[in-house]
Amino acid sequence: MLSKHRNQTIDLVKALGIIGVVFIHSLYNSATAELVGQIFRVAVPLFVIYFAYFLNKSLSKTESILECYKVIWRRLLNLLKPYLLFTLLYTFVFHQNYHTDPTKIVTVYLSGFGWSGQYFFIILFQVLILFPLFQKLAQQNKLALITFSLIIYIATCYFFWDSVATVNKISHRPFFYWAPYIVLGIILSNNSSNFRKISFGWVIFSLVLVPFEFKLLENIGSNGNVYLLPSILISSCMIAMYTIQNDKLLEKANSTLQRTSIYLSQRSLGVFLLNPLFLHFYKPHLATYNNSTHSLNLLLVILLTILTFVSCLITIELLKHTKLKSFVSN
């Protein structure tokens, strides 16, 4: 039976988002697929917004500071276990000539550069540790906090990314790049009715901005990080507000769509963790088609995405019957 209190609109977006993540990781020698993939870049910011949204909901039910920190600590441990397990696995799979130098271990294998998607855990660890501070600041002066985070966000993307080597090197891992998303998640969790109703038309328009800005930066030779583009910020915030404001959107939809959205949403973490492993083995076979047409390359990316996604889901179902179940479950 489907829960009446569950926001199935968020489930649908999370399901589409994790498919988009696998699509991005599957990209290979196709300009068309690359352009489509840029739209899916909103997935990770949306995951951060929803993470902050649901964490704030959970913390609002606590009755003491101690209980609040216990919830945060449990969330931290729940993320730390799969992070360490898959970091160990991918260190041996991807880095056969791995270094034993402590500096290399920290700066490469543990800091978000070890495997595709590892950086996301680094972001969430920072969010959890600093979340009480974000909650407090969001309550006291929302406008100042959002304005400050936006200034850093835009300045880093357009002025410092290409000119300051350190900024480029640490990439988008520092928490302050994600501050607008964290704050938005908290504010929406406290009272989403404070925001003007977002129409579906504006959501579509904001998504169109993403490949447009990507092509613009490509034409002027900018190497700015795609996750830090203003169009990504605008579209992901628009989608988040729309999904939270329209939590009953799927109530009249086909029950198969509802169940599929929930099913994929609940397995998004497992797919996120497992897809680099399957792509490591599947993707080299695409080299055979290196000189293929753009249409064929796009088709290959789509097929690779489907194959990888299905492989992840099958593996998750198998792991559910083992002690590793908690490592791949949301």
Short mmCIF file of C-alpha atoms in Angstrom, two decimals:
data_model
loop_
_atom_site.label_atom_id
_atom_site.label_comp_id
_atom_site.label_asym_id
_atom_site.label_seq_id
_atom_site.Cartn_x
_atom_site.Cartn_y
_atom_site.Cartn_z
CA MET A 1 0.00 0.00 0.00
CA LEU A 2 1.34 3.45 -0.93
CA SER A 3 1.86 5.89 1.93
CA LYS A 4 -0.44 8.92 1.86
CA HIS A 5 2.22 11.00 3.60
CA ARG A 6 4.98 10.28 1.11
CA ASN A 7 5.93 12.95 -1.41
CA GLN A 8 5.86 10.86 -4.56
CA THR A 9 6.76 13.88 -6.70
CA ILE A 10 10.16 13.92 -4.98
CA ASP A 11 10.40 10.16 -5.53
CA LEU A 12 9.82 10.67 -9.26
CA VAL A 13 12.47 13.39 -9.51
CA LYS A 14 14.97 11.30 -7.50
CA ALA A 15 14.29 8.35 -9.81
CA LEU A 16 14.88 10.49 -12.91
CA GLY A 17 17.88 12.07 -11.20
CA ILE A 18 19.67 8.78 -10.52
CA ILE A 19 19.02 7.68 -14.11
CA GLY A 20 20.58 11.00 -15.14
CA VAL A 21 23.64 10.37 -12.97
CA VAL A 22 24.23 7.01 -14.68
CA PHE A 23 23.68 8.67 -18.07
CA ILE A 24 26.35 11.30 -17.29
CA HIS A 25 28.81 8.61 -16.17
CA SER A 26 28.06 6.69 -19.39
CA LEU A 27 28.89 9.62 -21.71
CA TYR A 28 31.24 8.66 -24.50
CA ASN A 29 32.21 10.48 -27.69
CA SER A 30 28.80 12.01 -28.41
CA ALA A 31 28.23 15.76 -28.55
CA THR A 32 24.45 15.27 -28.49
CA ALA A 33 24.60 13.00 -25.45
CA GLU A 34 26.94 15.48 -23.77
CA LEU A 35 24.42 18.28 -24.28
CA VAL A 36 21.57 16.14 -22.92
CA GLY A 37 23.78 15.11 -20.02
CA GLN A 38 24.20 18.73 -18.93
CA ILE A 39 20.48 18.88 -18.12
CA PHE A 40 20.94 15.94 -15.76
CA ARG A 41 23.56 17.96 -13.83
CA VAL A 42 20.68 19.26 -11.73
CA ALA A 43 20.44 15.80 -10.11
CA VAL A 44 23.21 16.21 -7.52
CA PRO A 45 22.09 19.70 -6.38
CA LEU A 46 18.55 18.31 -6.05
CA PHE A 47 19.83 15.40 -3.96
CA VAL A 48 21.56 17.93 -1.67
CA ILE A 49 18.37 20.02 -1.36
CA TYR A 50 16.26 16.94 -0.55
CA PHE A 51 18.90 15.71 1.90
CA ALA A 52 18.75 19.03 3.79
CA TYR A 53 14.95 19.08 3.52
CA PHE A 54 14.40 15.64 5.07
CA LEU A 55 17.20 16.05 7.62
CA ASN A 56 15.61 19.27 8.85
CA LYS A 57 12.25 17.46 9.07
CA SER A 58 13.84 14.75 11.21
CA LEU A 59 15.65 17.20 13.47
CA SER A 60 12.48 19.26 13.98
CA LYS A 61 10.97 16.23 15.75
CA THR A 62 13.76 16.05 18.34
CA GLU A 63 13.19 17.49 21.79
CA SER A 64 16.75 18.25 22.88
CA ILE A 65 20.14 19.24 21.46
CA LEU A 66 21.54 15.86 22.51
CA GLU A 67 18.82 14.02 20.59
CA CYS A 68 19.47 16.29 17.60
CA TYR A 69 23.16 15.37 17.54
CA LYS A 70 22.30 11.69 17.92
CA VAL A 71 20.22 11.88 14.73
CA ILE A 72 23.10 13.61 12.91
CA TRP A 73 25.59 11.06 14.22
CA ARG A 74 23.43 8.15 13.01
CA ARG A 75 23.12 9.74 9.56
CA LEU A 76 26.88 10.27 9.48
CA LEU A 77 27.57 6.63 10.33
CA ASN A 78 25.01 5.43 7.77
CA LEU A 79 26.90 7.32 5.06
CA LEU A 80 30.38 6.57 6.37
CA LYS A 81 29.96 2.78 6.11
CA PRO A 82 29.20 2.61 2.35
CA TYR A 83 31.69 5.40 1.68
CA LEU A 84 34.55 3.45 3.28
CA LEU A 85 33.50 0.09 1.81
CA PHE A 86 33.23 1.35 -1.76
CA THR A 87 36.31 3.55 -1.44
CA LEU A 88 38.29 0.46 -0.45
CA LEU A 89 36.75 -1.56 -3.29
CA TYR A 90 37.35 1.09 -5.96
CA THR A 91 40.89 1.81 -4.75
CA PHE A 92 41.82 -1.75 -5.67
CA VAL A 93 39.69 -1.91 -8.83
CA PHE A 94 40.58 1.49 -10.32
CA HIS A 95 44.03 2.15 -8.87
CA GLN A 96 46.02 -1.04 -9.22
CA ASN A 97 49.24 0.95 -8.77
CA TYR A 98 47.85 2.69 -5.72
CA HIS A 99 50.13 4.75 -3.49
CA THR A 100 50.80 4.00 0.17
CA ASP A 101 51.91 7.57 0.78
CA PRO A 102 49.56 9.01 3.48
CA THR A 103 49.29 12.32 1.62
CA LYS A 104 48.19 10.56 -1.58
CA ILE A 105 45.71 8.41 0.33
CA VAL A 106 44.04 11.50 1.81
CA THR A 107 44.20 13.81 -1.23
CA VAL A 108 43.26 11.24 -3.87
CA TYR A 109 41.51 8.18 -2.48
CA LEU A 110 39.58 9.71 0.43
CA SER A 111 38.87 13.30 -0.57
CA GLY A 112 36.41 12.78 -3.41
CA PHE A 113 38.75 12.08 -6.33
CA GLY A 114 38.92 8.29 -5.94
CA TRP A 115 35.83 7.28 -7.93
CA SER A 116 32.85 8.80 -9.73
CA GLY A 117 30.39 10.09 -7.15
CA GLN A 118 32.73 9.92 -4.16
CA TYR A 119 32.72 13.72 -3.94
CA PHE A 120 28.99 13.59 -3.12
CA PHE A 121 29.76 11.85 0.17
CA ILE A 122 32.38 14.49 0.99
CA ILE A 123 29.71 17.15 0.48
CA LEU A 124 27.16 15.32 2.66
CA PHE A 125 29.70 14.82 5.47
CA GLN A 126 30.24 18.58 5.55
CA VAL A 127 26.49 19.23 5.43
CA LEU A 128 25.89 16.95 8.43
CA ILE A 129 28.69 18.43 10.53
CA LEU A 130 27.66 22.03 9.81
CA PHE A 131 23.90 21.50 9.66
CA PRO A 132 23.07 22.94 13.12
CA LEU A 133 24.93 26.11 12.13
CA PHE A 134 23.02 26.34 8.85
CA GLN A 135 19.74 25.86 10.72
CA LYS A 136 20.59 28.68 13.10
CA LEU A 137 21.69 31.07 10.35
CA ALA A 138 18.64 30.22 8.23
CA GLN A 139 16.38 31.15 11.15
CA GLN A 140 18.18 34.42 11.95
CA ASN A 141 18.94 35.98 8.57
CA LYS A 142 17.94 33.97 5.53
CA LEU A 143 18.49 36.79 3.04
CA ALA A 144 22.05 37.59 4.18
CA LEU A 145 23.05 33.91 4.14
CA ILE A 146 21.60 33.26 0.69
CA THR A 147 23.12 36.48 -0.71
CA PHE A 148 26.57 35.65 0.68
CA SER A 149 26.50 32.08 -0.62
CA LEU A 150 25.34 33.25 -4.06
CA ILE A 151 28.19 35.77 -4.28
CA ILE A 152 30.75 33.05 -3.54
CA TYR A 153 29.00 30.67 -5.93
CA ILE A 154 28.94 33.05 -8.91
CA ALA A 155 32.32 34.68 -8.23
CA THR A 156 34.05 31.31 -8.01
CA CYS A 157 32.45 30.02 -11.18
CA TYR A 158 33.05 33.05 -13.38
CA PHE A 159 36.08 34.83 -11.95
CA PHE A 160 38.28 32.48 -9.93
CA TRP A 161 37.81 29.01 -11.44
CA ASP A 162 40.07 29.50 -14.47
CA SER A 163 42.51 31.96 -12.87
CA VAL A 164 43.18 30.53 -9.37
CA ALA A 165 44.82 27.10 -9.47
CA THR A 166 43.84 26.14 -5.91
CA VAL A 167 40.15 26.86 -6.55
CA ASN A 168 40.23 24.71 -9.66
CA LYS A 169 42.10 21.91 -7.89
CA ILE A 170 39.72 21.49 -4.95
CA SER A 171 36.84 21.61 -7.43
CA HIS A 172 33.25 21.75 -6.15
CA ARG A 173 33.83 19.78 -2.93
CA PRO A 174 33.81 22.62 -0.32
CA PHE A 175 30.46 23.06 1.45
CA PHE A 176 30.09 26.77 0.65
CA TYR A 177 29.37 26.03 -3.01
CA TRP A 178 26.35 24.07 -1.83
CA ALA A 179 25.16 26.58 0.77
CA PRO A 180 22.27 27.90 -1.37
CA TYR A 181 20.93 24.36 -1.75
CA ILE A 182 21.29 23.54 1.95
CA VAL A 183 19.56 26.75 3.00
CA LEU A 184 16.78 26.25 0.47
CA GLY A 185 16.19 22.71 1.75
CA ILE A 186 15.90 23.99 5.32
CA ILE A 187 13.58 26.88 4.41
CA LEU A 188 11.32 24.65 2.30
CA SER A 189 11.21 22.14 5.14
CA ASN A 190 10.15 24.83 7.62
CA ASN A 191 7.49 26.39 5.42
CA SER A 192 7.30 25.92 1.66
CA SER A 193 4.21 28.15 1.49
CA ASN A 194 6.46 31.20 2.00
CA PHE A 195 7.50 30.86 -1.63
CA ARG A 196 5.50 31.93 -4.62
CA LYS A 197 3.94 28.98 -6.44
CA ILE A 198 6.23 27.72 -9.19
CA SER A 199 4.58 26.77 -12.49
CA PHE A 200 5.69 23.76 -14.53
CA GLY A 201 6.42 26.11 -17.45
CA TRP A 202 9.08 27.93 -15.44
CA VAL A 203 10.65 24.60 -14.50
CA ILE A 204 10.99 23.63 -18.17
CA PHE A 205 12.33 27.07 -19.07
CA SER A 206 14.96 26.88 -16.33
CA LEU A 207 16.11 23.47 -17.60
CA VAL A 208 16.55 24.86 -21.12
CA LEU A 209 18.97 27.43 -19.67
CA VAL A 210 21.40 24.68 -18.64
CA PRO A 211 22.59 23.42 -22.08
CA PHE A 212 22.36 27.00 -23.38
CA GLU A 213 24.83 28.26 -20.75
CA PHE A 214 27.00 25.19 -21.22
CA LYS A 215 27.33 25.87 -24.96
CA LEU A 216 27.95 29.56 -24.31
CA LEU A 217 30.85 28.81 -21.96
CA GLU A 218 32.18 26.19 -24.35
CA ASN A 219 32.21 28.72 -27.21
CA ILE A 220 34.17 31.28 -25.19
CA GLY A 221 36.63 28.62 -24.00
CA SER A 222 35.73 28.63 -20.32
CA ASN A 223 36.58 25.58 -18.22
CA GLY A 224 34.24 26.47 -15.38
CA ASN A 225 32.82 23.57 -13.42
CA VAL A 226 29.38 22.60 -14.70
CA TYR A 227 28.01 22.02 -11.19
CA LEU A 228 28.66 25.66 -10.32
CA LEU A 229 26.82 27.29 -13.21
CA PRO A 230 24.02 29.74 -12.30
CA SER A 231 21.65 27.91 -14.66
CA ILE A 232 22.17 24.74 -12.58
CA LEU A 233 21.41 26.72 -9.43
CA ILE A 234 18.26 28.29 -10.90
CA SER A 235 16.83 25.11 -12.44
CA SER A 236 17.55 22.81 -9.48
CA CYS A 237 16.00 25.31 -7.04
CA MET A 238 12.97 25.70 -9.32
CA ILE A 239 12.50 21.92 -9.54
CA ALA A 240 12.91 21.48 -5.78
CA MET A 241 10.32 24.15 -5.01
CA TYR A 242 7.93 22.72 -7.59
CA THR A 243 8.18 19.15 -6.28
CA ILE A 244 7.71 20.18 -2.66
CA GLN A 245 4.82 22.53 -3.46
CA ASN A 246 3.14 19.84 -5.59
CA ASP A 247 3.56 16.82 -3.34
CA LYS A 248 0.19 15.37 -4.43
CA LEU A 249 0.99 15.57 -8.14
CA LEU A 250 1.16 11.79 -8.65
CA GLU A 251 -1.88 10.90 -6.56
CA LYS A 252 -4.05 10.53 -9.67
CA ALA A 253 -1.28 9.00 -11.75
CA ASN A 254 -1.08 5.36 -12.73
CA SER A 255 -0.17 3.22 -9.71
CA THR A 256 2.64 1.60 -11.74
CA LEU A 257 4.31 5.00 -12.15
CA GLN A 258 3.92 5.67 -8.43
CA ARG A 259 5.41 2.32 -7.42
CA THR A 260 8.24 2.57 -9.95
CA SER A 261 9.15 6.06 -8.72
CA ILE A 262 9.26 4.88 -5.10
CA TYR A 263 11.18 1.72 -6.03
CA LEU A 264 13.90 3.61 -7.91
CA SER A 265 14.03 6.42 -5.36
CA GLN A 266 14.63 3.94 -2.54
CA ARG A 267 17.49 2.36 -4.50
CA SER A 268 19.11 5.60 -5.69
CA LEU A 269 21.97 5.34 -3.17
CA GLY A 270 22.76 1.78 -4.24
CA VAL A 271 22.77 2.75 -7.92
CA PHE A 272 24.93 5.76 -7.11
CA LEU A 273 27.47 3.50 -5.39
CA LEU A 274 27.45 0.60 -7.84
CA ASN A 275 27.32 2.26 -11.27
CA PRO A 276 31.08 3.11 -11.41
CA LEU A 277 31.88 -0.59 -10.97
CA PHE A 278 29.78 -1.78 -13.90
CA LEU A 279 30.84 1.12 -16.13
CA HIS A 280 34.46 0.22 -15.43
CA PHE A 281 33.87 -3.12 -17.14
CA TYR A 282 31.27 -2.11 -19.75
CA LYS A 283 32.64 1.22 -21.02
CA PRO A 284 35.94 -0.03 -22.56
CA HIS A 285 33.91 -2.04 -25.07
CA LEU A 286 32.69 1.27 -26.58
CA ALA A 287 36.21 1.92 -27.85
CA THR A 288 35.37 -0.51 -30.67
CA TYR A 289 32.93 2.09 -32.00
CA ASN A 290 35.25 5.08 -31.64
CA ASN A 291 34.69 6.31 -35.20
CA SER A 292 30.93 5.79 -35.28
CA THR A 293 28.38 8.44 -36.21
CA HIS A 294 26.94 10.81 -33.60
CA SER A 295 23.59 9.05 -33.81
CA LEU A 296 25.11 5.65 -33.11
CA ASN A 297 27.22 7.06 -30.26
CA LEU A 298 24.09 8.56 -28.68
CA LEU A 299 22.33 5.21 -28.99
CA LEU A 300 25.33 3.46 -27.40
CA VAL A 301 25.28 5.86 -24.45
CA ILE A 302 21.56 5.19 -23.93
CA LEU A 303 22.06 1.42 -24.14
CA LEU A 304 25.04 1.60 -21.77
CA THR A 305 22.94 3.62 -19.31
CA ILE A 306 20.15 1.03 -19.40
CA LEU A 307 22.54 -1.91 -19.07
CA THR A 308 24.39 -0.32 -16.15
CA PHE A 309 21.20 0.74 -14.40
CA VAL A 310 19.63 -2.73 -14.67
CA SER A 311 22.89 -4.33 -13.48
CA CYS A 312 22.87 -2.08 -10.42
CA LEU A 313 19.25 -2.91 -9.59
CA ILE A 314 19.85 -6.66 -9.90
CA THR A 315 22.91 -6.40 -7.64
CA ILE A 316 20.96 -4.38 -5.07
CA GLU A 317 18.22 -7.04 -4.98
CA LEU A 318 20.86 -9.74 -4.47
CA LEU A 319 22.62 -7.74 -1.72
CA LYS A 320 19.30 -7.25 0.08
CA HIS A 321 19.56 -10.91 1.12
CA THR A 322 23.00 -10.41 2.69
CA LYS A 323 24.54 -8.44 5.54
CA LEU A 324 25.45 -5.74 3.00
CA LYS A 325 21.81 -4.70 2.64
CA SER A 326 22.28 -1.55 4.72
CA PHE A 327 25.19 -0.42 2.54
CA VAL A 328 23.05 0.00 -0.59
CA SER A 329 19.73 1.12 0.87
CA ASN A 330 18.55 4.72 1.24
#
